XYZ file of C-alpha atoms in Angstrom:
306
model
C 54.290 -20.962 -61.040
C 51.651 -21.908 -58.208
C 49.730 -18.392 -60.031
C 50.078 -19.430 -63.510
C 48.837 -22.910 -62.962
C 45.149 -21.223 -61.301
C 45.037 -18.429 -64.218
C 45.352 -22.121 -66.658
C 42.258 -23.300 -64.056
C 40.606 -19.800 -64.395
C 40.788 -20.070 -68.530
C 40.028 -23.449 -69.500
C 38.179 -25.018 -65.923
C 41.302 -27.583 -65.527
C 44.987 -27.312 -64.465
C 47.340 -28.615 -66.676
C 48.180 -31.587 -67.880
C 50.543 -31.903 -70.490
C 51.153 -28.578 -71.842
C 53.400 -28.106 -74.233
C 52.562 -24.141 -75.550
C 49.261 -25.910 -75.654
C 47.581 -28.522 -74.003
C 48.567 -32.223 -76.264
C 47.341 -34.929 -73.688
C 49.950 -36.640 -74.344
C 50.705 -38.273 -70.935
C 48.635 -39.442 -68.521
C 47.109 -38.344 -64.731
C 46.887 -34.792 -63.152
C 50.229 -34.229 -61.870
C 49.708 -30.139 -61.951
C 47.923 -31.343 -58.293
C 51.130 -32.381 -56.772
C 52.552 -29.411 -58.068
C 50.624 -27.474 -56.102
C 50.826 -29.993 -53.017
C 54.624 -29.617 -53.327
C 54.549 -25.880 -53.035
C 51.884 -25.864 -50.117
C 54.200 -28.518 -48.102
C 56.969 -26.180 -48.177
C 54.858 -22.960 -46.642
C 54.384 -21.121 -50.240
C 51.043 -19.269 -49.396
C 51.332 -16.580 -51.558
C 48.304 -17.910 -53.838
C 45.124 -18.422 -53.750
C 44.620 -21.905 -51.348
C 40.692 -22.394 -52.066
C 40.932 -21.841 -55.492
C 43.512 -24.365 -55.860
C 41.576 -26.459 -53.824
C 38.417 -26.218 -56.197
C 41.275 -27.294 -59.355
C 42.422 -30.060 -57.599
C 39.433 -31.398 -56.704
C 37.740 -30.510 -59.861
C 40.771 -33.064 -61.373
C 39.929 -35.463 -58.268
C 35.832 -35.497 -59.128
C 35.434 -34.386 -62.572
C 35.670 -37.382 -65.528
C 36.597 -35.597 -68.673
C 33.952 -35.595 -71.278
C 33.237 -38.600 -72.770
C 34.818 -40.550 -70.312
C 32.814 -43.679 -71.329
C 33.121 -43.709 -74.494
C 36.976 -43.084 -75.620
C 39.800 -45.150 -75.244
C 42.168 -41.843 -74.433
C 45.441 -43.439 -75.880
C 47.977 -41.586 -76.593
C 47.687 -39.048 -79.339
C 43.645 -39.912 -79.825
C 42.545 -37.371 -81.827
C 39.263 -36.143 -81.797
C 39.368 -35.799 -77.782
C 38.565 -32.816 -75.571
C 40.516 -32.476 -72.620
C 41.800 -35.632 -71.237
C 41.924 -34.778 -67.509
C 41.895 -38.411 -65.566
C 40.453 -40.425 -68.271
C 38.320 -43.223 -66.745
C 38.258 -41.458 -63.463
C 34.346 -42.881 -64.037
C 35.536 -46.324 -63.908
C 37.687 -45.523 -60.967
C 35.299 -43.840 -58.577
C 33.007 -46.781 -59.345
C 35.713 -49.675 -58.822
C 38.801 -48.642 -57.362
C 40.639 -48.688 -60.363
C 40.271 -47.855 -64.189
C 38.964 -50.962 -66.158
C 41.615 -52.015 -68.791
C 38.703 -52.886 -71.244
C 37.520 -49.440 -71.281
C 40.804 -47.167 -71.205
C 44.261 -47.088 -72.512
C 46.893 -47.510 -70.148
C 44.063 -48.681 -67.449
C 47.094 -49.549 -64.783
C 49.255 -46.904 -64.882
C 46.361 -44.930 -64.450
C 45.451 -46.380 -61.527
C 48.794 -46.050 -60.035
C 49.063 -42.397 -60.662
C 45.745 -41.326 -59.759
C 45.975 -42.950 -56.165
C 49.208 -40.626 -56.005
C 47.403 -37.753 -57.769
C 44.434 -38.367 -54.616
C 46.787 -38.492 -51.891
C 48.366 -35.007 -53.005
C 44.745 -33.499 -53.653
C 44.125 -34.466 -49.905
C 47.493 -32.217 -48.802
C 45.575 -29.302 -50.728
C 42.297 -29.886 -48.688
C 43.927 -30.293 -45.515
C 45.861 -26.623 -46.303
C 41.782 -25.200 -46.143
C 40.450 -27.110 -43.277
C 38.309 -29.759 -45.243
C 39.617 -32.642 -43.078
C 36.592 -34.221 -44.457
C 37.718 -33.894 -47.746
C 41.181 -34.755 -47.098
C 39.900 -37.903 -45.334
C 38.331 -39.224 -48.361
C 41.214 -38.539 -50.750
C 43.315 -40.275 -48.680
C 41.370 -43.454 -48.441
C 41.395 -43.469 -52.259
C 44.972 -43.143 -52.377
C 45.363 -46.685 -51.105
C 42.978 -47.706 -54.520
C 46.803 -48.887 -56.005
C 46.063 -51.795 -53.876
C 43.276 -52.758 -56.260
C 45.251 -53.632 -59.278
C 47.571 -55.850 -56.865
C 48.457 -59.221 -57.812
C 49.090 -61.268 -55.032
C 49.614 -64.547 -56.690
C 52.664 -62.922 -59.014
C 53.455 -59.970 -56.052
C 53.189 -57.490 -58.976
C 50.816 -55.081 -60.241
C 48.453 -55.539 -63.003
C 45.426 -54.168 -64.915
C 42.009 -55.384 -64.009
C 39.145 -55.285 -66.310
C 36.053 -54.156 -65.605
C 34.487 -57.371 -64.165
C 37.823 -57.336 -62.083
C 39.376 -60.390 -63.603
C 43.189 -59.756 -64.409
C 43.693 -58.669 -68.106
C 47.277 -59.493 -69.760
C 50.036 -58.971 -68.006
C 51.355 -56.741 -71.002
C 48.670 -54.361 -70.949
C 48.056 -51.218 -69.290
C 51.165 -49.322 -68.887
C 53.050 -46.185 -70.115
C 56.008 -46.247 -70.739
C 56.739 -49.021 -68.789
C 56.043 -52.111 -67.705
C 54.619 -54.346 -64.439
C 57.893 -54.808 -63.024
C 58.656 -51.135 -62.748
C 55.054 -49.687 -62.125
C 54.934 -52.408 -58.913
C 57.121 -49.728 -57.448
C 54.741 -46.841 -58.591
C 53.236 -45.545 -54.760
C 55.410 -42.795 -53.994
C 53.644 -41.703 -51.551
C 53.169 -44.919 -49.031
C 55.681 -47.063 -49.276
C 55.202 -48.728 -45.821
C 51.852 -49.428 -47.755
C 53.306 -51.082 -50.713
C 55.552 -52.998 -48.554
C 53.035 -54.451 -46.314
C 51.704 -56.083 -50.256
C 54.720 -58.274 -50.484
C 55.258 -61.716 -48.731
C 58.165 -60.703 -46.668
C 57.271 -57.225 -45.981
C 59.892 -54.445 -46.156
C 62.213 -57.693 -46.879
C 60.342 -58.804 -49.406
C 60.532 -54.898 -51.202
C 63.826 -55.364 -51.111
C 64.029 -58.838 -52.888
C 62.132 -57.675 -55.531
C 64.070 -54.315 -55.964
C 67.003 -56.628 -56.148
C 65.172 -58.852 -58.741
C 64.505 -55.942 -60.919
C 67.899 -53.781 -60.839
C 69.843 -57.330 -61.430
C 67.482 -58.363 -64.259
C 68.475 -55.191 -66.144
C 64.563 -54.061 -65.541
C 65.409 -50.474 -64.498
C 64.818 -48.347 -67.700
C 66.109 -44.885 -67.051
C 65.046 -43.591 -69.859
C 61.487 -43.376 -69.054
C 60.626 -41.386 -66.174
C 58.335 -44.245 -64.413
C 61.690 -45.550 -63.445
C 63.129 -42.566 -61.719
C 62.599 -42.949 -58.175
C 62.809 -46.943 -57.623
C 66.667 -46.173 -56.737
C 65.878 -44.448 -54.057
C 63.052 -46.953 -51.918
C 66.817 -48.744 -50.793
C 66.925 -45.393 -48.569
C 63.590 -45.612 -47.563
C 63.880 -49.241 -46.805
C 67.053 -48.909 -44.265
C 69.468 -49.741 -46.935
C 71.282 -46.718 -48.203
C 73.926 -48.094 -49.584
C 72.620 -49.989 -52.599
C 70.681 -46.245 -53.378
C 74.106 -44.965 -53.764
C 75.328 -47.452 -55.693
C 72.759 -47.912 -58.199
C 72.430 -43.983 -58.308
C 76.379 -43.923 -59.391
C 75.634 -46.832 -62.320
C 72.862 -44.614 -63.423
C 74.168 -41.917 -63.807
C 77.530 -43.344 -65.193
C 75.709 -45.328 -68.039
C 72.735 -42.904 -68.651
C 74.246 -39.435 -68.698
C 77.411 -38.209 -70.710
C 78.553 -34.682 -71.680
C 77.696 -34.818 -75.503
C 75.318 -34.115 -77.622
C 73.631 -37.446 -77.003
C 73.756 -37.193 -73.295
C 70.254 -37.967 -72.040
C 69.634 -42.179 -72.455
C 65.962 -40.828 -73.045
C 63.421 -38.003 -74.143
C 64.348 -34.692 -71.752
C 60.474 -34.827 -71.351
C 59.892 -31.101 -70.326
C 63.658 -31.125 -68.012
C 62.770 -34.697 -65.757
C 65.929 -36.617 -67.403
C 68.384 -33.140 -66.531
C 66.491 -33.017 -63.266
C 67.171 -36.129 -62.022
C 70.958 -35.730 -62.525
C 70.838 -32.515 -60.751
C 68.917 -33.761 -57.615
C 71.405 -37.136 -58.129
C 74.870 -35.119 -58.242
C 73.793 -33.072 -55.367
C 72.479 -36.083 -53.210
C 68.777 -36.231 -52.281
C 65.529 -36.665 -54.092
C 62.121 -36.186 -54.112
C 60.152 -39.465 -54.569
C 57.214 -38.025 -52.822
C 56.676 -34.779 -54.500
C 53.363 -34.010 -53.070
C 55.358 -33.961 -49.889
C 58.089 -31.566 -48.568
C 60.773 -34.513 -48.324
C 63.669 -35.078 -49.484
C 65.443 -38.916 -49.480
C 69.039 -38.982 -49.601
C 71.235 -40.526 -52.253
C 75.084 -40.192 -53.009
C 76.379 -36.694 -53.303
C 78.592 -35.817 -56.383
C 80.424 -32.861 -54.771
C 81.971 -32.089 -51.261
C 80.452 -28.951 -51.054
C 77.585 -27.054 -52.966
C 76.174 -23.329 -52.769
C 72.696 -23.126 -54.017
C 72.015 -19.201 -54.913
C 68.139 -18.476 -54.942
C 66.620 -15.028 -56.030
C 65.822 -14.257 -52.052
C 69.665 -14.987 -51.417
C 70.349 -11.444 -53.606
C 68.394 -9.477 -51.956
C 64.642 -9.921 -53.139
C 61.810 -11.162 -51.432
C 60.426 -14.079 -52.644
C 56.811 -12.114 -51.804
């Protein structure tokens, strides 16, 4: 996979964004650079580690054309290739301006996750330098927090708050607050209350009925109970979900499959961990389905994983 995504790099100068047989820019960020994060976390070396440093940080550096001057909703047509749309807005501010771009928050949200797994890549070559400054820029989610409402919202470019409505895919402010996968100390240290006041508000938003499954934003917030010293309410909202979301019919998935996310989320669910920082090689654990399970890879038959 790690191979295909560089020969993508090699033919069109970017990884991957939305590909569907071709490239539709339909969602948003460069998650192909966690991808590759993921695979270097776990030891896979087997590629090559500068190039993918080079398409990572060409995602990282490099606004799409036009940058300025589309909106990059969904579907625009017209567009080139939609890379990090505003990424010009957010190396200037910290965050992309909601009266420039579509979906200016979410953006935000994702990139600063995009940044911190860009900065496991560098640190793979050596450029602790490079690593260094992704990493500061993965703390830019704290630029579109609200601390007066203790959620997140979209700025515009001026940096007063736009409408608390705007600026989100496929979701909304209460579920994108718990968007930083990959620092939630970070996030916590945002809310009056600290870890505590996490909590609260993950309470808030699983009582209110705010905790749309069927959009992936939504998949890990389960799991920050874990992470937050408080396993037990994981497993028990993991059990409603996948009770009221999942059934063995035809209809079975509460949402779009979405290129295998919805089925993937069951699977990591039924066997009991996840991965809510996938530029990482962690795992958090959940509520296990089964007593026992025997995971077969190719290497366990007899052929090297090379």
């Amino acid at each position: 996979m790690m191979h295909t995504l560089l020969n993508i790099f090699d033919w069109t100068g970017r990884l991957p964004v939305w590909a569907n047989m071709v490239e539709t820019n339909i969602m948003i960020a460069t998650n192909a650079d966690v991808v590759l994060a993921n695979a270097i976390s776990r030891g896979f070396r087997s590629f090559d580690l500068a190039k993918a440093w080079k398409a990572v940080w060409t995602d990282a550096y490099v606004a799409p054309d036009n940058d300025t001057e589309l909106l990059y909703y969904d579907r625009e047509p017209e567009t080139g290739y939609e890379a990090r749309a505003g990424l010009t807005s957010y190396m200037e501010r910290g965050w992309v301006a909601n009266d420039g771009w579509s979906e200016s928050a979410s953006r935000t949200l994702d990139y600063a996750f995009n940044d911190a797994a860009c900065a496991v890549v560098a640190r793979a070559i050596g450029d602790i330098q490079g690593a260094e400054s992704l990493e500061r820029r993965s703390k830019n989610y704290k630029t579109i927090w609200n601390n007066e409402t203790q959620l997140m919202q979209a700025r515009n470019a001026n940096g007063t708050w736009a409408n608390e409505t705007w600026g989100w895919t496929e979701g909304d402010k209460g579920v994108y607050t718990f968007d930083v996968m990959h620092d939630i100390n970070g996030l916590a240290s945002l809310f009056a209350g600290g870890r505590d006041g996490l909590k609260n508000k993950l309470d808030e938003h699983f009582a209110g009925g705010h905790n749309l499954h069927s959009n992936e934003p939504a998949h890990h917030v389960s799991y920050l109970y874990s992470l937050l010293g408080d396993p037990s309410s994981t497993a028990d909202q993991i059990r409603s979900i996948m009770w009221e979301d999942y059934n063995a019919t035809s209809s079975g998935l509460s949402g779009n499959e979405d290129l295998g996310q919805m089925s993937a989320w069951y699977v990591f669910s039924a066997l009991g961990f996840y991965p809510v920082n996938s530029a990482s090689d962690a795992y958090v654990i959940g509520s296990p389905s089964f007593e026992k399970v025997t995971h077969y890879t190719t290497a366990s038959w007899g052929e090297d994983w090379g």
